[in-house]
Coordinates of C-alpha atoms in Angstrom, one line a residue:
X29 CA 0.0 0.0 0.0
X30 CA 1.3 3.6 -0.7
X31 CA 1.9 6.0 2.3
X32 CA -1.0 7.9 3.8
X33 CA -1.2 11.6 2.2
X34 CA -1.2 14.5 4.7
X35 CA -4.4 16.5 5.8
X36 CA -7.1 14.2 5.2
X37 CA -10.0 15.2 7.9
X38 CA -11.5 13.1 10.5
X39 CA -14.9 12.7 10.8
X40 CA -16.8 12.5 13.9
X41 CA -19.2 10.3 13.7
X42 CA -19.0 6.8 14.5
X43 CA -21.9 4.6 13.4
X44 CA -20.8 2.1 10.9
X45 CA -23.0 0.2 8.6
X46 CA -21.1 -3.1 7.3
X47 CA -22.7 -5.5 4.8
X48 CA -26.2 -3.6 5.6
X49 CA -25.5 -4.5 9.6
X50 CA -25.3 -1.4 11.7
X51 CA -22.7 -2.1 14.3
X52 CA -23.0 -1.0 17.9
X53 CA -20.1 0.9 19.2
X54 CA -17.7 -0.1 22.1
X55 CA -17.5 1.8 25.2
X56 CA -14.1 2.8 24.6
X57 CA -13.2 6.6 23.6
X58 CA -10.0 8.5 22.4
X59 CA -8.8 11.4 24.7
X60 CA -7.7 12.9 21.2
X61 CA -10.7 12.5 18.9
X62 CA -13.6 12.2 21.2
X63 CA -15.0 9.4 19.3
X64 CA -15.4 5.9 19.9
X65 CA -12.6 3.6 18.8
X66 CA -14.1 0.0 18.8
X67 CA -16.7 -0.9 17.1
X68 CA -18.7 -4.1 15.8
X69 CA -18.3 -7.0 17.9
X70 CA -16.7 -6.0 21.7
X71 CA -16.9 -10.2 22.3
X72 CA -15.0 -11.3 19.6
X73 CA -12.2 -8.4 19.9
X74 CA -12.1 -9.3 23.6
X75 CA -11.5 -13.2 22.9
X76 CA -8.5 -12.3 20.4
X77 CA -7.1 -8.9 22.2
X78 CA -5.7 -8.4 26.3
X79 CA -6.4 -4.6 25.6
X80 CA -8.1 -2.5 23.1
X81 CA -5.0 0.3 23.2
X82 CA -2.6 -0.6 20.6
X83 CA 0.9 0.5 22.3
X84 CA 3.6 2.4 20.2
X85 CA 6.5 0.3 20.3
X86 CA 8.9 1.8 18.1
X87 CA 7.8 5.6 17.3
X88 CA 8.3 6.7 13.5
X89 CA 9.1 10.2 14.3
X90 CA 11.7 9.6 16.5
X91 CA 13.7 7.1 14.8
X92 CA 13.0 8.8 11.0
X93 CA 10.6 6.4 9.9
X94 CA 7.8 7.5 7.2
X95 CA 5.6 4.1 6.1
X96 CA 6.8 0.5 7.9
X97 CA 5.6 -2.4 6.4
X98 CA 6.2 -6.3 5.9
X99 CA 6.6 -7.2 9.2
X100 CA 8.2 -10.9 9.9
X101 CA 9.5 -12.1 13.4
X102 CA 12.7 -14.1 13.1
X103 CA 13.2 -15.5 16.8
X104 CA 13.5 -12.8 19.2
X105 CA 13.6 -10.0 16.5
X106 CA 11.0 -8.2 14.1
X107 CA 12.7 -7.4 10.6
X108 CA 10.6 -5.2 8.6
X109 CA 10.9 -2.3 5.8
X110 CA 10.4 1.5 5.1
X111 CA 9.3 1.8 1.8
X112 CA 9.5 5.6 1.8
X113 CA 12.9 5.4 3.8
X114 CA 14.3 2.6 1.3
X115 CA 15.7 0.3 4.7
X116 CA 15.0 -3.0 6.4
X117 CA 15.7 -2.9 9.4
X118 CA 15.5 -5.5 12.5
X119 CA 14.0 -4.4 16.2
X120 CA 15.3 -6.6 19.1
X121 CA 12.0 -7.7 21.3
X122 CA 14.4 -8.4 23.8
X123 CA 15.4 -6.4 26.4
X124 CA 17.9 -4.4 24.5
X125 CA 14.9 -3.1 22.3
X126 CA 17.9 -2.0 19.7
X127 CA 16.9 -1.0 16.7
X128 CA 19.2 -2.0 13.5
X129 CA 19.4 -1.6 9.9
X130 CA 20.5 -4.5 8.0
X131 CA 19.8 -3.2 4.5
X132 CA 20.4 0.1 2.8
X133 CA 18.5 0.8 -0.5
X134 CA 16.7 -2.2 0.3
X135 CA 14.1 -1.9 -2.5
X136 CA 17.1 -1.5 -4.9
X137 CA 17.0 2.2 -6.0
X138 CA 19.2 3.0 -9.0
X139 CA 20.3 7.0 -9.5
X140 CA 18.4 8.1 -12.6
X141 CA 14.7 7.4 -10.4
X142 CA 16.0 8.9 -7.6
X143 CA 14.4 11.9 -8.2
X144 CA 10.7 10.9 -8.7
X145 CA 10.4 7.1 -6.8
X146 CA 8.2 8.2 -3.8
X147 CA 8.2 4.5 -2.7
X148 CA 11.4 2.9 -3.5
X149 CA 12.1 0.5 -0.7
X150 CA 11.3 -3.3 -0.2
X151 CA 8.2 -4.3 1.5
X152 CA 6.4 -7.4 2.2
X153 CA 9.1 -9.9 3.7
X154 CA 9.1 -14.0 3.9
X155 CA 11.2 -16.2 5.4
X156 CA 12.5 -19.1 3.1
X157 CA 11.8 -22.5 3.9
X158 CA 12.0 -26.2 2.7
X159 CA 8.7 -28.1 1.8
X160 CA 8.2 -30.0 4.9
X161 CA 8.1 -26.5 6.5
X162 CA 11.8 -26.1 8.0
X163 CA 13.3 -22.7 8.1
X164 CA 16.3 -22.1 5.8
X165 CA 19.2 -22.7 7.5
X166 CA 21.2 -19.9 5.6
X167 CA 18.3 -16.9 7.5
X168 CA 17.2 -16.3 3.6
X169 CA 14.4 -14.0 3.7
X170 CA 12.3 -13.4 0.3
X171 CA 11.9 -9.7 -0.4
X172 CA 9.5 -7.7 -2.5
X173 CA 11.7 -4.6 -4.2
X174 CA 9.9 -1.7 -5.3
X175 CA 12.7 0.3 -6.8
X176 CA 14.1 -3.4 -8.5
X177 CA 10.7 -4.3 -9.4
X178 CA 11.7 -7.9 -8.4
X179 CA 10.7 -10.6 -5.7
X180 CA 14.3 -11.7 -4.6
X181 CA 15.7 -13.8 -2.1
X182 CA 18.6 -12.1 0.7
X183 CA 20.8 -14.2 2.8
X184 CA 21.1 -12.2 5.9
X185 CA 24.2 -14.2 7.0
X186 CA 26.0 -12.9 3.8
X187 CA 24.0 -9.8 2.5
X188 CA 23.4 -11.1 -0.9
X189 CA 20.6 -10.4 -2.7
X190 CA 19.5 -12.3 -5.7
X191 CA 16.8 -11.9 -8.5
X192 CA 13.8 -14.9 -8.1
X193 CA 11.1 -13.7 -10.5
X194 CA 11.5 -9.9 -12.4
X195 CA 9.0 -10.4 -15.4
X196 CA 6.1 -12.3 -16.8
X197 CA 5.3 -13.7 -20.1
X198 CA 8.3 -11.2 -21.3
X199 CA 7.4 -7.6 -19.4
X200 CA 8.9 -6.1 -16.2
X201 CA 6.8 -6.4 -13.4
X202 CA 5.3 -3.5 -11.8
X203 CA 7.3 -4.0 -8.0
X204 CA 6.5 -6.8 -5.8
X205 CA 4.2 -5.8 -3.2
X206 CA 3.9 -8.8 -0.3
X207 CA 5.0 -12.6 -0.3
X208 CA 3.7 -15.7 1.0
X209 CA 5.3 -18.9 0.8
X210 CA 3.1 -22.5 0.5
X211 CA 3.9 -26.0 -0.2
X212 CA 2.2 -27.9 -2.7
X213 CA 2.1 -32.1 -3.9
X214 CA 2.6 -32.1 -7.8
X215 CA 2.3 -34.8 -9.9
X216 CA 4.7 -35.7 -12.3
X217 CA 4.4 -37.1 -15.9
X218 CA 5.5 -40.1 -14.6
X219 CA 2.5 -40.3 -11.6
X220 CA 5.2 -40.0 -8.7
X221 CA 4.6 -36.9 -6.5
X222 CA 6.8 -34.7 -4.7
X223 CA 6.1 -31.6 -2.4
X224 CA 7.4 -28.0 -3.8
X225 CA 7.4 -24.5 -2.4
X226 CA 6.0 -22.1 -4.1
X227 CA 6.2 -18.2 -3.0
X228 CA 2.9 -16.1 -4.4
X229 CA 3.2 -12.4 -3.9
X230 CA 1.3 -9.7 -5.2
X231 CA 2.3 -7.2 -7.8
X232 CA 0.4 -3.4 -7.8
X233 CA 0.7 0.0 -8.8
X234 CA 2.9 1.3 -5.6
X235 CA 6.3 1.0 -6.3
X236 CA 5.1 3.5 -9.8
X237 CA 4.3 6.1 -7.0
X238 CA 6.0 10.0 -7.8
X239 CA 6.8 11.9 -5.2
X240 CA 5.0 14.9 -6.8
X241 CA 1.8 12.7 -7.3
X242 CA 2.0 10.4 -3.8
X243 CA -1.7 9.3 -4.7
X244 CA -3.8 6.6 -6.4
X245 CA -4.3 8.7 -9.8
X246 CA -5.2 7.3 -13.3
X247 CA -1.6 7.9 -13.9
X248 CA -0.3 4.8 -11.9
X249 CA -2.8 2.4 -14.4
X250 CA -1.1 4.4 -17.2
X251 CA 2.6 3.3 -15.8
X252 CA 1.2 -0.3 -15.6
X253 CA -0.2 -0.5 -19.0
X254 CA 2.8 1.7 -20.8
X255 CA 5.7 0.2 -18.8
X256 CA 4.8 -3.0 -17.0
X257 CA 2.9 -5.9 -17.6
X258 CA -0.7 -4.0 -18.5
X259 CA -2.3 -5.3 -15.3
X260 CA -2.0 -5.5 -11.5
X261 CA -1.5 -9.2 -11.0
X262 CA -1.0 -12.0 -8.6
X263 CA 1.3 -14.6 -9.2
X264 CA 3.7 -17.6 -8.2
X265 CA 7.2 -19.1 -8.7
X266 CA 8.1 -22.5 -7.8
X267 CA 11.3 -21.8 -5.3
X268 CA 12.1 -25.7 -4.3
X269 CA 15.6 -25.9 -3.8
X270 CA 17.1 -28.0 -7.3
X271 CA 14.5 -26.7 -9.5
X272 CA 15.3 -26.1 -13.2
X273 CA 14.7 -22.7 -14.9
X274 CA 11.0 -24.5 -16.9
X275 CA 9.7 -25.5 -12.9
X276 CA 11.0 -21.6 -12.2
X277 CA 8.9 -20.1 -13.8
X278 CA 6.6 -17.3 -12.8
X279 CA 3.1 -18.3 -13.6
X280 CA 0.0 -16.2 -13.3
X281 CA -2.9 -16.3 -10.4
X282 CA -5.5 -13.4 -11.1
X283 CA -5.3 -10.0 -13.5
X284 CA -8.7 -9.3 -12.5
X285 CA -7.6 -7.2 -8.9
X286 CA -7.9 -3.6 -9.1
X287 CA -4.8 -3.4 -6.6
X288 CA -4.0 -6.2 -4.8
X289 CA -1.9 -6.0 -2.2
X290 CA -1.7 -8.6 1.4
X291 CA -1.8 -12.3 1.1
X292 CA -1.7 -15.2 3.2
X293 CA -2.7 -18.9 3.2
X294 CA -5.9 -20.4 5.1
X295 CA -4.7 -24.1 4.5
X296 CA -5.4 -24.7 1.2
X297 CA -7.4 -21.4 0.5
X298 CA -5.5 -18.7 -0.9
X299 CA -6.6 -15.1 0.3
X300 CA -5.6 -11.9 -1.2
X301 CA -6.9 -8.0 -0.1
X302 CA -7.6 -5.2 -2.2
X303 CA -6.4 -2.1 -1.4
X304 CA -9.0 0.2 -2.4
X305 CA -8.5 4.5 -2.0
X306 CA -8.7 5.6 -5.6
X307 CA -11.6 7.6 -6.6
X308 CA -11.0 6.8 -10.4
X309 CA -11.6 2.7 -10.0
X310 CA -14.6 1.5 -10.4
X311 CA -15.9 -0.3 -7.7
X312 CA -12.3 0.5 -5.2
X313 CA -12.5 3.3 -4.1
X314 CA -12.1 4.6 -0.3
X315 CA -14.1 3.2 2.4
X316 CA -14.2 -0.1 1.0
X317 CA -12.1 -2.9 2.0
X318 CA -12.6 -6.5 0.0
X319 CA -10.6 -10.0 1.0
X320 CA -11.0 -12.4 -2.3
X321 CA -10.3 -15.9 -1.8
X322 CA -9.1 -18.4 -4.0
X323 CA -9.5 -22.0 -4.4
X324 CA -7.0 -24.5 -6.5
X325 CA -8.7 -26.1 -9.5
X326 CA -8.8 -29.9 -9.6
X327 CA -7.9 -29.9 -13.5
X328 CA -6.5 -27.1 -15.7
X329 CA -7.7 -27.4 -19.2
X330 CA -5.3 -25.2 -20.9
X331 CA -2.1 -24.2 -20.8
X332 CA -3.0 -20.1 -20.2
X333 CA -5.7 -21.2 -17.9
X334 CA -5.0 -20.2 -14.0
X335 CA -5.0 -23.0 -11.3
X336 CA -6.6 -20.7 -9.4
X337 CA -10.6 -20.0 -9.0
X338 CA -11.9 -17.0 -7.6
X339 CA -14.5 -18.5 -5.0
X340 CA -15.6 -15.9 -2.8
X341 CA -14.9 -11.8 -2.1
X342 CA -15.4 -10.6 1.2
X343 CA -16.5 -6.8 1.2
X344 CA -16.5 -4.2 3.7
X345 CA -18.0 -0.2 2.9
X346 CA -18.8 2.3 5.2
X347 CA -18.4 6.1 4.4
X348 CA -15.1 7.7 3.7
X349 CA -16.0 10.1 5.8
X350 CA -15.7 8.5 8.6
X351 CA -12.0 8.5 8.6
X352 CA -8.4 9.9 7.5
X353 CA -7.9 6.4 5.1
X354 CA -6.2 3.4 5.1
X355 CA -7.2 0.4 2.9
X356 CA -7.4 -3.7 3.0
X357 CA -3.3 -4.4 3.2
X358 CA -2.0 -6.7 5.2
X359 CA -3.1 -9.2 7.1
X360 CA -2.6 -12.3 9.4
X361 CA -4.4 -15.7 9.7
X362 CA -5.2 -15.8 13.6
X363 CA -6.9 -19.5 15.0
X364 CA -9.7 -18.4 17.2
X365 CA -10.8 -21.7 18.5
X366 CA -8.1 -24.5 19.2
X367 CA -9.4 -27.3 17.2
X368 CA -12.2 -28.7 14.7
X369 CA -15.6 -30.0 16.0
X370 CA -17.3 -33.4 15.0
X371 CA -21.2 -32.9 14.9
X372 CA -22.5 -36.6 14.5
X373 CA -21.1 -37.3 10.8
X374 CA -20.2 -33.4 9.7
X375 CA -17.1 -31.9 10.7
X376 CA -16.4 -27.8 11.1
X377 CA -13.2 -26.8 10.2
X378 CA -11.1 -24.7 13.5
X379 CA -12.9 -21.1 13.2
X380 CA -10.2 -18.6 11.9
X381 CA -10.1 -15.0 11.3
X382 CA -8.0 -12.5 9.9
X383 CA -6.6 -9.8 11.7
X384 CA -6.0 -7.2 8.5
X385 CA -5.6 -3.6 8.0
X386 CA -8.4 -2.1 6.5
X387 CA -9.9 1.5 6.3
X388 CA -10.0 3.3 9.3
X389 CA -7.4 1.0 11.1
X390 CA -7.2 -2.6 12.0
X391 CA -10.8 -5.4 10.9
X392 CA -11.3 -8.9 12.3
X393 CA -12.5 -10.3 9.4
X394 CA -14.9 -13.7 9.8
X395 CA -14.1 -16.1 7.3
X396 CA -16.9 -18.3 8.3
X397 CA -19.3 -15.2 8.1
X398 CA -17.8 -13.3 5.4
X399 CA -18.1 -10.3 7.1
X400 CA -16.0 -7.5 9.0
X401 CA -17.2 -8.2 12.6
X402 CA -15.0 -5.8 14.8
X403 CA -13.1 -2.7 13.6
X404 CA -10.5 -0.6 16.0
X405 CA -10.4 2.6 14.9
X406 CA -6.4 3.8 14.9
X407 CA -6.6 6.4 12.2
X408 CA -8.8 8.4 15.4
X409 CA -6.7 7.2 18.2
X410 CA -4.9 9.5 20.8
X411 CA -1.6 9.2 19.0
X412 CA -2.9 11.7 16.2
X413 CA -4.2 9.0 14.0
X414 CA -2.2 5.6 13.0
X415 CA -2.8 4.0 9.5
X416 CA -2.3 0.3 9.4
X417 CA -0.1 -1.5 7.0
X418 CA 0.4 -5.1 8.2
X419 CA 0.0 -7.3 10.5
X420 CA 2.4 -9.8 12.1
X421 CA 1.6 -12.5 15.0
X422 CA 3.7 -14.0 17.6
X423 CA 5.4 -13.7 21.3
X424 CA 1.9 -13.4 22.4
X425 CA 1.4 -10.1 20.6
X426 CA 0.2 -8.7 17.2
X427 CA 2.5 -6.1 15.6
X428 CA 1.2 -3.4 13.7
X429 CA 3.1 -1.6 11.3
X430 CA 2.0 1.7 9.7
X431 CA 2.6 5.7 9.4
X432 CA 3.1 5.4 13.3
X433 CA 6.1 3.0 13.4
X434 CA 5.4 -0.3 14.7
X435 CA 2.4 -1.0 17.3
X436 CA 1.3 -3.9 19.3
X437 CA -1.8 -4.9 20.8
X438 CA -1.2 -8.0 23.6
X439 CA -3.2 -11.2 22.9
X440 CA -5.8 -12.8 25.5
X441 CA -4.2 -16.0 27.0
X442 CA -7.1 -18.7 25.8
X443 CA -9.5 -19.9 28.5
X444 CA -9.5 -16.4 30.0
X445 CA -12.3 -13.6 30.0
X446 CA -12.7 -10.2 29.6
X447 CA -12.3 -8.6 32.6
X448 CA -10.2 -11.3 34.6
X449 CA -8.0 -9.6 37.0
X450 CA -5.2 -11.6 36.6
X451 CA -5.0 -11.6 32.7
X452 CA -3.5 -8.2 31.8
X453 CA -0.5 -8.5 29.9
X454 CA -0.8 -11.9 29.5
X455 CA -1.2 -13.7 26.3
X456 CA -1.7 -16.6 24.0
X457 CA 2.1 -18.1 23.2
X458 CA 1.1 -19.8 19.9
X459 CA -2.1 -18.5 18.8
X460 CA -1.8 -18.1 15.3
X461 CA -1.6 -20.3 12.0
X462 CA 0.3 -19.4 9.4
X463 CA -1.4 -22.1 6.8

């Protein structure tokens, strides 16, 4: 997602209608604002979330931050990017709380666009593993570039940074945008199987941003037709260790996105955001947020044909009004109950939900509903207003990144209630599922 544009207004009022539901608001109120800052579904925010506050952990201001984004927690450490500032950088969670950068001109910024790249830096962030799951042992990290306009892989043992897919059917991509690695059985000619890993990322209009014209314009869709590959795609390329350049290949998901942005796995279902804030797309434009899932086709029956099948599209509108921005960006797969239920012969699935950005601030998004159910309001919080980016889980927390630097909001430990005395500040250790 681009970076937020300055002196957008906020609105005052807080009654939200989502998919013709009117939510009722929370009882809980920014100092700054004077509105309300949680609404939908208190419950269900109180069964994920220890506190409704989101924290400032790292302040943007003070440590010359401008748009964070692609959070991933490697052991004791968040590593995640500026795309304004053109870094990665890596935040102990330790003690030490030091702040590092471990990558200048991350997103690969070459001299002659220096002058007009608004967002040149690398953004979403994955780490490499083998398909039965195990991390790499080398710490390679996959890395969207939006200068480069290439998902590439960087050994952060060694600092090198190599190309894994730059172009499609012949044309530049646009600039990587997030990454999400899954492991899949393919069959071969032969009928034996083996298991492969396959990163999908995402591939918008950002990384075409100007820093005289730092909004979604027709101009970006000009770019994108003119200069890259005449769409805003999602795709894959098969990363197994050993495979040969034909099994490398980048291969296409969806051209039908108007700018898709976060994605993630739900198992087997593939789930992609749209970031919608331009008033020129049809059907995208601010105030809506939209979630489209996909589902693997059991037989292809042409070569040009995706594997993919659009299935279902989650959508979310309430008035632009109502806040300074922020679109459907990133996002994280969170397990709200532990396991899968057996009713006589039919069995329901675990029930998950995303924790996402979304307009206004950060959605928990029902994917057994299809519908936002809770919004938390951070664009009107005390700190002046925080737009959300993305979304990482883990250490018992959620970490936010965003124009405000990195926030976190602690997770409830499971079995507790709202309102137990002794369950401040403490929090699920595992509570997520990264599918």
């Amino acid at each position: 997602m681009k970076a937020p544009t300055i002196g957008a207004a906020i609105a005052s009022t807080v009654l939200v209608v989502v998919a013709n539901n009117i939510f009722v608001a929370a009882a809980e109120t920014s100092k700054h604002t004077g509105t309300q800052l949680l609404t939908g579904d208190s419950d269900i925010f109180d069964r994920i979330f220890a506190s409704r506050k989101p924290e400032i952990l790292l302040d943007a201001e003070s440590h010359g931050l401008v748009w964070t984004e692609g959070p991933l927690l490697l052991e004791d450490k968040l590593i995640f990017s500026d795309t304004v500032g053109n870094k990665m950088y890596s935040l102990d969670l330790g003690q030490s709380n030091e702040l590092q950068v471990i990558r200048d001109n991350s997103g690969g910024l070459s001299p002659e666009d220096e002058q007009w790249r608004a967002e040149p830096g690398s953004n979403g962030l994955a780490l490499v593993s083998n398909p039965e799951g195990e991390a790499s042992t080398s710490n390679e990290v996959l890395v969207c570039q939006h200068a480069n306009r290439r998902l590439s892989v960087l050994n952060l043992s060694t600092g090198t940074m190599e190309s894994v897919a730059s172009e499609f059917n012949g044309k530049r991509l646009n600039g990587p945008n997030d990454v999400v690695l899954h492991s899949e059985e393919v069959e071969d000619e032969d009928g034996t199987s083996e298991t492969r890993s396959y990163a999908y990322f995402t591939d918008p209009v950002y990384a075409w941003l100007e820093k005289d014209r730092f909004e979604d314009l027709p101009y970006l869709d000009n770019r994108v037709k003119n200069d890259g590959p005449g769409y805003c795609g999602v795709y894959r390329v098969d990363i197994t260790e050993n495979s040969n350049d034909n099994a490398a290949k980048v291969e296409l998901i969806t051209s039908e996105m108007a700018r898709p942005n976060g994605i993630a796995f739900d198992e087997n279902d593939l789930i992609v955001s749209d970031c919608c804030q331009g008033a020129h797309l049809d059907g995208c434009t601010s105030g809506i947020s939209r979630w489209l899932l996909f589902r693997q086709r059991a037989h292809v029956s042409h070569a040009d044909e995706s594997s993919w099948l659009h299935s279902v599209t989650i959508k979310d509108k309430v008035s632009p009004k109502l806040s300074s921005g922020g679109c459907a960006d990133g996002f994280a797969i969170y397990r709200l109950d532990d396991e899968s239920a057996t009713y006589g012969r039919r069995r329901r699935r675990a029930k998950h939900v995303l924790i996402a950005s979304c307009f206004g601030g950060l959605c928990i998004v029902d994917l057994e509903v299809g519908e936002v159910v809770a919004r938390l309001w951070t664009t009107n919080n005390e700190h002046g207003g925080c737009k959300v980016s993305n979304v990482a889980i883990g250490e018992g927390h959620v970490y936010l990144t965003g124009s405000c630097g990195i926030l976190t909001l602690p997770l409830r430990r499971r079995g507790s209630r709202s309102g137990d005395d002794d369950d401040e500040g403490e929090a699920i250790i595992d509570p997520y599922a990264e599918l």
